[in-house]
XYZ file of C-alpha atoms in Angstrom:
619
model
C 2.427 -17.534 -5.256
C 3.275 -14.235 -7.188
C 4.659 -14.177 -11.076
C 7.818 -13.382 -11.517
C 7.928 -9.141 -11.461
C 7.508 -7.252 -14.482
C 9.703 -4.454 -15.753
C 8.120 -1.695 -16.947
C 9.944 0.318 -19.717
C 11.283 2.845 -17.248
C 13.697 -0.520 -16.786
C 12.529 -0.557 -13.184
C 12.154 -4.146 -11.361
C 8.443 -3.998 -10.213
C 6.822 -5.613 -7.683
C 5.268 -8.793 -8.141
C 1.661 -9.006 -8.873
C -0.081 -12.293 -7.385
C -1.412 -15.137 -9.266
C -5.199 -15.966 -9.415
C -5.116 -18.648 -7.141
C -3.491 -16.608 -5.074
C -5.493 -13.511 -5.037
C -8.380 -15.467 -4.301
C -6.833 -17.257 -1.447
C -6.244 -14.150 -0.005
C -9.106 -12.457 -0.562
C -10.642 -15.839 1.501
C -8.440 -15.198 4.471
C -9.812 -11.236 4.716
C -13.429 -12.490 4.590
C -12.882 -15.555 7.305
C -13.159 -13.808 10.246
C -16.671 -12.321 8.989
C -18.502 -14.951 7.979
C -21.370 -14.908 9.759
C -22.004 -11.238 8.925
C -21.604 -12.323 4.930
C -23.743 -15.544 5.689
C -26.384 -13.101 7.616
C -26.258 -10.162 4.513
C -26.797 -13.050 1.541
C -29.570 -14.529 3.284
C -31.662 -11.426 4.210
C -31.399 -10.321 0.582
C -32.149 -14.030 -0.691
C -35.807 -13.198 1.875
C -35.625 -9.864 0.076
C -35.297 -11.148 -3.957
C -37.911 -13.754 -2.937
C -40.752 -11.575 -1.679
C -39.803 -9.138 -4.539
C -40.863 -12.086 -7.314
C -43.962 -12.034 -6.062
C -44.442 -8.600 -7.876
C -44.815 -10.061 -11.485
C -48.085 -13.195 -10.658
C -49.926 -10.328 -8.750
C -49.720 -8.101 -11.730
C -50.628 -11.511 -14.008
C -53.292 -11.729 -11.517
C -54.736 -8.205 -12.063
C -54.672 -8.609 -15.987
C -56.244 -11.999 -15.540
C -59.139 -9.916 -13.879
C -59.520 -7.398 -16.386
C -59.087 -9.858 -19.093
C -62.112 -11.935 -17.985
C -64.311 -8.742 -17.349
C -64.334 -9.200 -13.799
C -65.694 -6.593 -10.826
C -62.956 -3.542 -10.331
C -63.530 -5.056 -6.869
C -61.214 -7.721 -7.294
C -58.288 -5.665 -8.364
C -58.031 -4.691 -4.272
C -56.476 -7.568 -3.031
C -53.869 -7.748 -5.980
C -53.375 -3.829 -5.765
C -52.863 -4.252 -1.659
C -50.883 -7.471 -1.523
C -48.200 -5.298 -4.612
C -47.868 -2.685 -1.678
C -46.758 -4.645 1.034
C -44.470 -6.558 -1.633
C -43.301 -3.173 -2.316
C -42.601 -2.232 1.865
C -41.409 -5.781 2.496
C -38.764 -5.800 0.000
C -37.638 -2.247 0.076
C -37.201 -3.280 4.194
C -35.453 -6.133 3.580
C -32.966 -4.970 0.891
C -32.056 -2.097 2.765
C -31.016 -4.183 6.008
C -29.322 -6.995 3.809
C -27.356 -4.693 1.475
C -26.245 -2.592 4.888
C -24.806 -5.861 5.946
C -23.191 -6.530 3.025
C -21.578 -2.856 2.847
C -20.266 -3.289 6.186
C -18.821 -6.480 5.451
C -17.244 -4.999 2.248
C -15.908 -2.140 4.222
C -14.526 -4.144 6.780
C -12.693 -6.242 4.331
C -11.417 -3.125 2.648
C -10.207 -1.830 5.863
C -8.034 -5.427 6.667
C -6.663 -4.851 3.354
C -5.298 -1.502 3.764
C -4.198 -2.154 6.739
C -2.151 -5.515 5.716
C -1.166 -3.809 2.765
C 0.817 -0.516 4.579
C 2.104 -3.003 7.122
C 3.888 -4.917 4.457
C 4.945 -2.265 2.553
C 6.508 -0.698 5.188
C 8.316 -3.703 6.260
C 9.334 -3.999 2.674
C 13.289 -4.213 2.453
C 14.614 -0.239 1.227
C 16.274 -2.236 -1.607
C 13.631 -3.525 -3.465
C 11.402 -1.228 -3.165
C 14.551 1.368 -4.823
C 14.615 -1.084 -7.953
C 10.639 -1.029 -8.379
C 10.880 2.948 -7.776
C 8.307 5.149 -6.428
C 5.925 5.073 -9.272
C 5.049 1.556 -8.758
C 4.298 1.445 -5.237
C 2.505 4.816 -5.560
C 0.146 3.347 -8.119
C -0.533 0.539 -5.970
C -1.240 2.401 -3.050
C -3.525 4.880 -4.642
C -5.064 3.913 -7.787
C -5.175 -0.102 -6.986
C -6.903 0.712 -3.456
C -9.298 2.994 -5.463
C -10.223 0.280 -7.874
C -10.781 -2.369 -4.194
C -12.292 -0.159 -2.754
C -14.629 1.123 -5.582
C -15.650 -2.495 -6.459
C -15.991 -3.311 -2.509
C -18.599 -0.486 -1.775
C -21.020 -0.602 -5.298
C -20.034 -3.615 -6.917
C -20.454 -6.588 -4.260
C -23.806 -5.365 -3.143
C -24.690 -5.030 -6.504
C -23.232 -8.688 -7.764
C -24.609 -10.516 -5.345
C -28.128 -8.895 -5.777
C -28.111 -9.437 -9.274
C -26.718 -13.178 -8.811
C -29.623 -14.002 -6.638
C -32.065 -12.024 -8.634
C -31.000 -14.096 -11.942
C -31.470 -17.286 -10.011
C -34.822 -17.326 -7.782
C -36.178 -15.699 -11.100
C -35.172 -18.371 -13.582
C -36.801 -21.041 -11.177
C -40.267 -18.518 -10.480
C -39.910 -19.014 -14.554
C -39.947 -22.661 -14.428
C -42.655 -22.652 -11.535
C -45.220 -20.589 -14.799
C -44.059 -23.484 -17.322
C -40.694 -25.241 -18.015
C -40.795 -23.769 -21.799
C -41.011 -20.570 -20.767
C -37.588 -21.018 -18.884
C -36.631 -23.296 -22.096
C -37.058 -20.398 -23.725
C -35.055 -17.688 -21.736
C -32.491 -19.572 -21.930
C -31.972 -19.075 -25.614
C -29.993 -15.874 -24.463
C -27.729 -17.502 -22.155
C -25.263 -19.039 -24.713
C -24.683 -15.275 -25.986
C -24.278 -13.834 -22.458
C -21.564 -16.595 -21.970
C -20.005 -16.270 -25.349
C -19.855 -12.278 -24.225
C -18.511 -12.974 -20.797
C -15.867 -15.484 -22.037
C -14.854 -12.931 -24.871
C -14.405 -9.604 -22.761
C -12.809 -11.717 -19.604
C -10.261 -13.167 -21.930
C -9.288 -9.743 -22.769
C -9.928 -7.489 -19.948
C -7.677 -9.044 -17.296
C -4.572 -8.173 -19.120
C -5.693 -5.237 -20.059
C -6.535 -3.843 -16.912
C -2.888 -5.129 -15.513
C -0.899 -3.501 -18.450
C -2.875 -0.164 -17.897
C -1.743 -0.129 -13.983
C 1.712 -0.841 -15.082
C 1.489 1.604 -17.667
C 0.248 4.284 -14.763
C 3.063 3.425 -12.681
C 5.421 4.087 -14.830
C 3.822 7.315 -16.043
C 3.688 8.167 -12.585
C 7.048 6.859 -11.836
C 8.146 9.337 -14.589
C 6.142 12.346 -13.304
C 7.876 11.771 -9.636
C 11.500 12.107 -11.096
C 11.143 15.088 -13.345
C 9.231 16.978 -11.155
C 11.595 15.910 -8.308
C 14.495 16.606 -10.020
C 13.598 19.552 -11.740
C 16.362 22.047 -10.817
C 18.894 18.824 -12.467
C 16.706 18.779 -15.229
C 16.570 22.759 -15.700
C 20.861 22.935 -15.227
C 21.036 20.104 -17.752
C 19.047 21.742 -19.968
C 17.247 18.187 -20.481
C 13.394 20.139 -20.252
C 12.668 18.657 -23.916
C 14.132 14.894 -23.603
C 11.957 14.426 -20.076
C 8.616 16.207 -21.668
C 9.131 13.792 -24.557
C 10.068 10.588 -22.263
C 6.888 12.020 -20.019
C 4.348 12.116 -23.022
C 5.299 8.844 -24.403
C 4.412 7.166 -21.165
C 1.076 9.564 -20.976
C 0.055 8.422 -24.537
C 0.695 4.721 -23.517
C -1.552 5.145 -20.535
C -4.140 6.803 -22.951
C -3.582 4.349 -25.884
C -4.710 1.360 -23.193
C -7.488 3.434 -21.133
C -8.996 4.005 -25.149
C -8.803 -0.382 -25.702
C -10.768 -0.602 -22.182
C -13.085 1.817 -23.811
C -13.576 0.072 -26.744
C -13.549 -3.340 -25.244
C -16.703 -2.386 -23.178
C -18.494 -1.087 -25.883
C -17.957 -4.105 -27.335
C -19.665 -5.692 -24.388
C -22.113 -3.858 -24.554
C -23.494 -4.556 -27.811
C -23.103 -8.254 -27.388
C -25.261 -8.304 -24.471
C -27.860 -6.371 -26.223
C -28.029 -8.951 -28.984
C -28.787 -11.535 -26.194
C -31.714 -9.696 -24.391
C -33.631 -9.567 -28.058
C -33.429 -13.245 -28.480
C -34.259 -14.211 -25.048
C -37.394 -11.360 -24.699
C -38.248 -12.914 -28.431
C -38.201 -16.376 -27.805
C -40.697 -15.953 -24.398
C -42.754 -13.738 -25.976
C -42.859 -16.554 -29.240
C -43.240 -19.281 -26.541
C -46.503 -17.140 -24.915
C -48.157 -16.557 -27.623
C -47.983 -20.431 -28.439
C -49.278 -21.796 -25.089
C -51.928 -19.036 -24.420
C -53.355 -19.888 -28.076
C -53.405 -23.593 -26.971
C -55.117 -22.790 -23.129
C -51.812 -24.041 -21.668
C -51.502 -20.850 -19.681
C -53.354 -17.986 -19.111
C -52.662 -14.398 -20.516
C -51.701 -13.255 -17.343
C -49.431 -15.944 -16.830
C -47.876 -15.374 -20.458
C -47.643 -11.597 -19.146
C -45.947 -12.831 -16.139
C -43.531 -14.513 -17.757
C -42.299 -11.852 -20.255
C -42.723 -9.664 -17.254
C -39.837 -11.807 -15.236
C -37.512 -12.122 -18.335
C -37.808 -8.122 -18.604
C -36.942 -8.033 -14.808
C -33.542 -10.054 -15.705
C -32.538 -7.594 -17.794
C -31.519 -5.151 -14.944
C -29.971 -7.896 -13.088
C -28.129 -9.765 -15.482
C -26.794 -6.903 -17.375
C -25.637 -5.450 -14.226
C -23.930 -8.790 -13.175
C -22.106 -9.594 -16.392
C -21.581 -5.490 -16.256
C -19.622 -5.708 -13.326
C -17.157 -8.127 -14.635
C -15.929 -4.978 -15.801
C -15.581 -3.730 -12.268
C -14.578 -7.003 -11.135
C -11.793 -7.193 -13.199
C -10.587 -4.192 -13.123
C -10.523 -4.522 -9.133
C -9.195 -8.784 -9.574
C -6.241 -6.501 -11.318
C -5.523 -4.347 -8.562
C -5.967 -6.606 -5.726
C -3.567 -9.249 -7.102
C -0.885 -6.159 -7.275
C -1.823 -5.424 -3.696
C -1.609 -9.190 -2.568
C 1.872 -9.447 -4.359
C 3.037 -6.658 -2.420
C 1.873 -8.171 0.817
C 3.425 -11.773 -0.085
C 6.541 -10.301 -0.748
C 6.700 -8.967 2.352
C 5.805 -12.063 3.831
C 8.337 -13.966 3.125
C 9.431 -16.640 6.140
C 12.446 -15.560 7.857
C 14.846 -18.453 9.396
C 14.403 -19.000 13.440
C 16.669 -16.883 15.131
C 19.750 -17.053 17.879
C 19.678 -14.288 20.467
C 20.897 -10.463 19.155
C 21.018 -11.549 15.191
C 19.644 -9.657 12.174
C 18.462 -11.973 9.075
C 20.849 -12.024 6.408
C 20.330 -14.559 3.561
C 21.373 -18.402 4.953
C 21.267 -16.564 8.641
C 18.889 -16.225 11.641
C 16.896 -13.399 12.672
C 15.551 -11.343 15.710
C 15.219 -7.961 16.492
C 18.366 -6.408 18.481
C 16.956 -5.726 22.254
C 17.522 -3.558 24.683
C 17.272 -2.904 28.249
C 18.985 0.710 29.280
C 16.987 2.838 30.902
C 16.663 6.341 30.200
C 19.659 7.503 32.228
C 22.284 4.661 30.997
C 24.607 3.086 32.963
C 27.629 1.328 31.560
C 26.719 -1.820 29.970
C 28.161 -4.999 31.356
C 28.054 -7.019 27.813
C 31.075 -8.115 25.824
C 29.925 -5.707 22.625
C 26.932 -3.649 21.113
C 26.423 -4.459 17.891
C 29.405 -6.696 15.706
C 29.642 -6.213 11.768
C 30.826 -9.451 10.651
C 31.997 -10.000 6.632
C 29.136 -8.351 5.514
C 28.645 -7.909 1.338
C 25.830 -5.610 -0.412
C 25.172 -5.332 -3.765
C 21.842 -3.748 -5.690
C 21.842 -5.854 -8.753
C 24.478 -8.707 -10.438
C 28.148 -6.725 -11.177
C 26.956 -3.451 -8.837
C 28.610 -4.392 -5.761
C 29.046 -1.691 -2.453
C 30.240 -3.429 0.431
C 33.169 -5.719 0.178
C 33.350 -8.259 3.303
C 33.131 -5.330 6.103
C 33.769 -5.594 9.720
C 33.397 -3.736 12.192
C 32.526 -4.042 16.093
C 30.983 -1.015 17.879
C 31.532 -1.398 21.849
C 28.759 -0.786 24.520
C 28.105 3.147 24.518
C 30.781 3.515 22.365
C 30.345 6.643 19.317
C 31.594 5.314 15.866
C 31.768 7.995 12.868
C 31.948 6.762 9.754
C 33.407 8.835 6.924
C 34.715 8.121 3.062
C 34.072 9.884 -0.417
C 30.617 9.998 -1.802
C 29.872 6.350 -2.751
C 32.008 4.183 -0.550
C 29.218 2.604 0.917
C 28.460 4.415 4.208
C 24.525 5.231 4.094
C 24.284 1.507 3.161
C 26.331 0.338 5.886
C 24.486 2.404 8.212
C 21.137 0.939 6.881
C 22.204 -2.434 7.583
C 23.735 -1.734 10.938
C 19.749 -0.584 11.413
C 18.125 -3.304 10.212
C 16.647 -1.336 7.431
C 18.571 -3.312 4.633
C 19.239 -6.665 4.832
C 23.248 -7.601 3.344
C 23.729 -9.952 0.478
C 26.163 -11.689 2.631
C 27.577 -11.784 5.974
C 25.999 -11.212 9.646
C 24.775 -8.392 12.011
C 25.231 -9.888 15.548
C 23.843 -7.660 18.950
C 24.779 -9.686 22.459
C 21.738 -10.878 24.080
C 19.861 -9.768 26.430
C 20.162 -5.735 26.254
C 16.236 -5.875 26.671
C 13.774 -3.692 27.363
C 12.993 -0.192 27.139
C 11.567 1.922 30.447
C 8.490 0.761 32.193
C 5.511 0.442 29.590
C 7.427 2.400 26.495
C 7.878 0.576 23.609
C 10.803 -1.747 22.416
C 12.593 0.390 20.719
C 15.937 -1.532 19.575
C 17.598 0.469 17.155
C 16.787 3.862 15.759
C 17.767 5.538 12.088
C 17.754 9.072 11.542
C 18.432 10.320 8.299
C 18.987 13.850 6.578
C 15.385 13.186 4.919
C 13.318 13.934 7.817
C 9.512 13.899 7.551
C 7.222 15.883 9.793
C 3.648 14.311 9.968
C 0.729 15.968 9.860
C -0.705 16.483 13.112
C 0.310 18.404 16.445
C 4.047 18.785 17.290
C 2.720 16.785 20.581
C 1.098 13.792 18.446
C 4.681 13.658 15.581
C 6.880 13.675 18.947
C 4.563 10.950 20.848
C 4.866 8.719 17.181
C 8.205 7.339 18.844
C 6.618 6.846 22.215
C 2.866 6.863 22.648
C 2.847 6.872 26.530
C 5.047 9.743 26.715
C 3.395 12.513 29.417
C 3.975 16.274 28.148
C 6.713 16.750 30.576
C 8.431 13.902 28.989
C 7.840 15.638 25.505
C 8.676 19.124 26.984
C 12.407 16.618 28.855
C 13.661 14.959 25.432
C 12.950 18.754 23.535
C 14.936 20.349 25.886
C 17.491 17.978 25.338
C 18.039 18.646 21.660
C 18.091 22.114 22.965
C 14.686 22.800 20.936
C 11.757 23.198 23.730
C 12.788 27.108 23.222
C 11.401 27.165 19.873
C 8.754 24.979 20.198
C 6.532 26.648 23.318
C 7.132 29.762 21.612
C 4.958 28.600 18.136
C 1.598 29.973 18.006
C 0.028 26.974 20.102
C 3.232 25.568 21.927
C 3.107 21.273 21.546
C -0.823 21.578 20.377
C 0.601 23.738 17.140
C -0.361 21.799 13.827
C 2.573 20.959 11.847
C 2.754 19.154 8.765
C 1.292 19.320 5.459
C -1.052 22.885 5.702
C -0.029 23.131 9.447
C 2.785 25.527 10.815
C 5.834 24.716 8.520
C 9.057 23.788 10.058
C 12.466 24.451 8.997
C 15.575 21.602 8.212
C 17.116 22.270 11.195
C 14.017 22.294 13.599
C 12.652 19.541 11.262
C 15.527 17.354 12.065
C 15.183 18.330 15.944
C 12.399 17.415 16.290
C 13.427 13.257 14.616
C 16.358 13.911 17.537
C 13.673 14.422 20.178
C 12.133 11.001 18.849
C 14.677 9.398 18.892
C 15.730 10.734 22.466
C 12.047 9.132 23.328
C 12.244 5.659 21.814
C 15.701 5.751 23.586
C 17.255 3.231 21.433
C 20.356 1.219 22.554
C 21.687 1.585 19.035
C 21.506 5.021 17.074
C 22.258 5.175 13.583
C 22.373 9.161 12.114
C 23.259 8.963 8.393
C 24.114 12.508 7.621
C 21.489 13.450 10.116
C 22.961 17.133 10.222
C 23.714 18.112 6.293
C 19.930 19.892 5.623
C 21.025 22.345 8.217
C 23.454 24.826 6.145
C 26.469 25.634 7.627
C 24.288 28.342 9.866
C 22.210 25.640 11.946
C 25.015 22.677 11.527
C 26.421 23.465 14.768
C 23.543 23.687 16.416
C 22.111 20.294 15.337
C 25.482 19.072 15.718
C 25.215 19.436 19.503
C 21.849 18.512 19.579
C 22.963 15.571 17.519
C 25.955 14.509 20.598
C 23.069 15.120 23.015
C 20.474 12.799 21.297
C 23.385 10.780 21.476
C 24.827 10.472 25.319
C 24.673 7.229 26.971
C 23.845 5.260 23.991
C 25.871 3.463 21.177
C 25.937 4.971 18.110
C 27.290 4.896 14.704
C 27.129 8.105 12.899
C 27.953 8.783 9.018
C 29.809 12.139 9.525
C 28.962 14.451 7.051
C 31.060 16.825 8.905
C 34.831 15.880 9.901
C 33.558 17.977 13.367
C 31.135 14.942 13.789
C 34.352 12.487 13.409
C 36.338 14.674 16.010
C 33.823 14.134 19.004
C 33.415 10.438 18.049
C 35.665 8.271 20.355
C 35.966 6.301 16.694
C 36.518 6.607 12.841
C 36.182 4.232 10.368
C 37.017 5.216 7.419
C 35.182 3.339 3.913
C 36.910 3.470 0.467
C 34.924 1.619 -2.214
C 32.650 -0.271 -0.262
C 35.733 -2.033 2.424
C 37.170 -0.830 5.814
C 40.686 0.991 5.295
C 41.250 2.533 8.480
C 39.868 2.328 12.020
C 41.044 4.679 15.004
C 40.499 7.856 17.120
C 40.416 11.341 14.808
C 44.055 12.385 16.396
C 45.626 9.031 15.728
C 44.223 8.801 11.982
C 44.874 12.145 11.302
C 48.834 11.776 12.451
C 48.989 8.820 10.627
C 49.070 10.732 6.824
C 46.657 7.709 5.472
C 43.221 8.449 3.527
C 41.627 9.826 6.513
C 44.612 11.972 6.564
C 43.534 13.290 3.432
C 40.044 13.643 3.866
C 41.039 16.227 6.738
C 43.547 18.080 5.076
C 40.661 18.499 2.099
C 38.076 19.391 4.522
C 39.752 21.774 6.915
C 41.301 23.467 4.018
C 38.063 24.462 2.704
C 37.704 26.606 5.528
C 38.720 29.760 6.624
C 40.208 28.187 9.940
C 40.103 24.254 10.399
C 37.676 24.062 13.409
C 40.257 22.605 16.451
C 39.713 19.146 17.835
């Protein structure tokens, strides 16, 4: 289960953040399939606590000796058997605290892993309502926190958990009162762990929301900083920008003070257990119940619990802190996770629908189809949020190899139709239906159903060799070198420094819009989709490189089905189709010459757009 999602006061919808129950369920299912390595790790450093309690009789022993005058002789044995305690225990600790910083990095490694699977499956939607901040935060700062507590904290806990408890019964082993006696402290140490746990949990979740939205803050002003500058609205976002900073520091300054707080609490506790042990020696050794090294070796073992339960109840602090940013990451992966409906052949999941993937099966060089349609658009509804509707009921059937271009004013609803039509967003209402059985992709490539390309094109970091093979991993170079050349880009690319092994990407050779979005064509030419979708895939360009990416764009596009959001009317010329969106519904549907004849909104929309120009560009 995750509670409901909090809004933080940027009035974003966050993502939900796990309940307790939850987050430890989950944390159960990362740590299953390593049992035996965590069963392995606690025992060695149970062998390991053990031989180290040995340390505090042998020094009773040698002050025993000395007490009673005895040959310097007899402090050998003592002095000897404290060494190998010493080798045994520094042997043992090492090898069981290596086991359990594997395990912890192992678990750490599942979780990062589940967690960027799920966010990227998460639907484009929600994750625009939550906004970047919050899924930033998560991603960074709540891993940090897991991943912190995984690799110094665990070790550390469960060393300190099994020091406190083979120590407390070597106490009893001296003389019950003496572990009467330590226990005088343990009523405080609860008292302290019940306080600062009551308080610390919320605390640590309002100070990552607080970071996400002062993050979420930072991302738009900087982002939008030219809008900001023409607006002249510098002061309002500095202000809006510090307020969130001083929220983030108002909470980080209660942690503070709530750990000092801690602190002092668990000091109290230490002087009334070291009192009462030390009271309860002096009593017993003055009635021969014990001896004075026994007396010392009792003070001696509540003195060693200092360390280890400070450092325990310590690491609540940790713990919490890291509970808090693992039940953000677990809400993230639940939501991901929700159960989708069983699925009839060729449907996308809509709400009260069934679901599975569109296939394909077209090889490389496409023959005409023999199926009834590609991809049908049935009385399908969007809406981001109550009363903001965008798509009214839309239909819209796009035949086997078929080229639709889809045009309308800013805001009619085109990038989200597009979005749907590639599974990226699911509709409020209404069904995306492929026929079945357009299966598979060439011998050993990938499934590759449906590919978007957008105008926001991002270039990993790597070699131009390793971002092309992203979209097909068994691609040779001559295959890289074949779908290059067909987005008319090899040209460019053998002539960079290092030809496909030149870095690109962050600090690697930098690549401009247009080549940028030739190279996405050239993936897209390798996953060899049976369903493109281009939104705008051509507008970064500038008019200079638009009709170069334009034909790059058609021959990305040949021998494959294809809807395209035209952000050029040339675009809706060489389309066999155009539909044409006003408000979020379908008002016209036809070839360019017939909708441009036909004096209707498309009519329009050309007369506006070729009369921008110098000469309207012919058909």
């Amino acid at each position: 289960m995750t509670t409901p999602s909090p809004t933080a006061d940027t009035g974003a919808e966050l993502l939900p953040i796990a309940t307790p129950a939850r987050t430890r369920a989950a944390l159960r299912t990362l740590i299953r399939p390593d049992r035996g390595l965590a069963l392995t790790g606690i025992g060695i450093l149970v062998a390991a606590t053990a031989v180290g309690l040995l340390v505090q009789p042998l020094l009773g022993r040698i002050v025993d000796i000395v007490a009673d005058g005895r040959p310097a002789g007899d402090l050998t044995l003592p002095v000897v058997l404290l060494v190998a305690v010493a080798v045994v225990q520094g042997l043992t600790t090492t090898l069981g605290l290596t086991r359990i910083a594997r395990l912890g990095e192992t678990v750490l490694a599942r979780l990062r892993e589940r967690f960027v699977e799920r966010a990227l499956n998460l639907p484009a939607d929600r994750l625009e309502r939550a906004g970047a901040g919050d899924l930033t935060a998560r991603v960074t700062g709540d891993v940090a926190r897991v991943a912190e507590a995984v690799r110094s904290a665990l070790p550390e806990m469960a060393r300190s958990v099994l020091a406190i408890l083979l120590t407390l019964g070597a106490l009893a082993l001296l003389d019950v009162r003496f572990l009467l006696a330590a226990l005088l402290a343990v009523p405080v140490q609860l008292l302290t762990a019940r306080w600062y746990v009551r308080r610390a949990l919320t605390l640590y979740a309002d100070q990552r929301v607080a970071n996400g939205a002062q993050q979420q803050q930072l991302l738009e002003t900087i982002g939008g900083a030219v809008t900001v500058r023409g607006h002249r609205l510098e002061e309002q976002h500095t202000e809006r920008s510090a307020g969130r900073s001083r929220k983030a520091v108002d909470l980080t300054m209660r942690s503070v003070n709530l750990v000092l707080g801690f602190y002092g609490r668990l000091h109290i506790a230490e002087y009334i257990g070291l009192a009462a042990v030390l009271i309860a020696g002096f009593w017993l050794v003055r009635d021969g119940a014990v001896s004075i090294g026994t007396a010392t070796a009792a003070a001696l073992y509540f003195h060693s619990l200092f360390g280890p339960v400070n450092a325990a109840l310590v690491l609540l602090d940790d713990a919490q802190s890291a509970a808090a940013g693992l039940a953000r990451l677990v809400g993230v992966t639940d939501l991901a996770e929700q159960p989708e409906a069983t699925a009839g052949p060729g449907e996308k999941h809509v709400p009260g629908e069934k679901h599975v993937p569109l296939k394909k099966d077209l090889p490389h060089q496409r023959a005409a189809p023999e199926v009834a349609a590609a991809v049908t658009v049935h009385a399908v509804s969007h809406a981001y949020g109550p009363g903001r509707p965008v798509l009214h009921e839309v239909s819209l059937t796009l035949e086997p190899g078929e080229h639709v271009a889809l045009v309308g004013t800013s805001g009619a609803g085109k990038s989200t139709l597009a979005r749907i039509v590639a599974g990226v967003q699911e509709p409020t209402s209404g069904t995306v239906t492929a026929p079945a059985g357009t299966g598979s992709a060439a011998a050993g490539a990938d499934e590759h159903p449906v590919v978007l390309v957008t105008q926001e094109v991002h270039v990993f970091t790597g070699t131009l060799a390793e971002d092309l093979r992203l979209a097909r991993p068994d691609a040779t170079d001559a295959d890289l070198r074949t779908a290059l050349s067909t987005v008319q880009a090899l040209e460019w690319a053998e002539a960079l420094p290092d030809g496909l092994a030149t870095v690109v990407g962050e600090g690697g050779h930098r690549l401009d819009p247009a080549r940028a979005q030739q190279l996405a064509l050239a993936r897209l030419v390798l996953a060899d989709p049976a369903l493109a979708v281009l939104d705008e895939a051509t507008a970064e360009a500038g008019s200079a490189g638009a009709r170069v990416l334009e034909r790059s764009a058609e021959a990305a596009l040949a021998g494959r089905t294809a809807l395209v959001v035209a952000h050029r009317l040339t675009q809706a010329v060489a389309a066999d189709r155009v539909v044409v969106l006003e408000a979020g519904r379908v008002v016209e549907s036809g070839p360019h010459d017939e909708l441009r004849d036909a004096d209707g909104p498309y009519a329009a929309l050309w007369r506006a757009w070729s009369g921008s120009r110098t000469t309207a560009p012919h058909p």
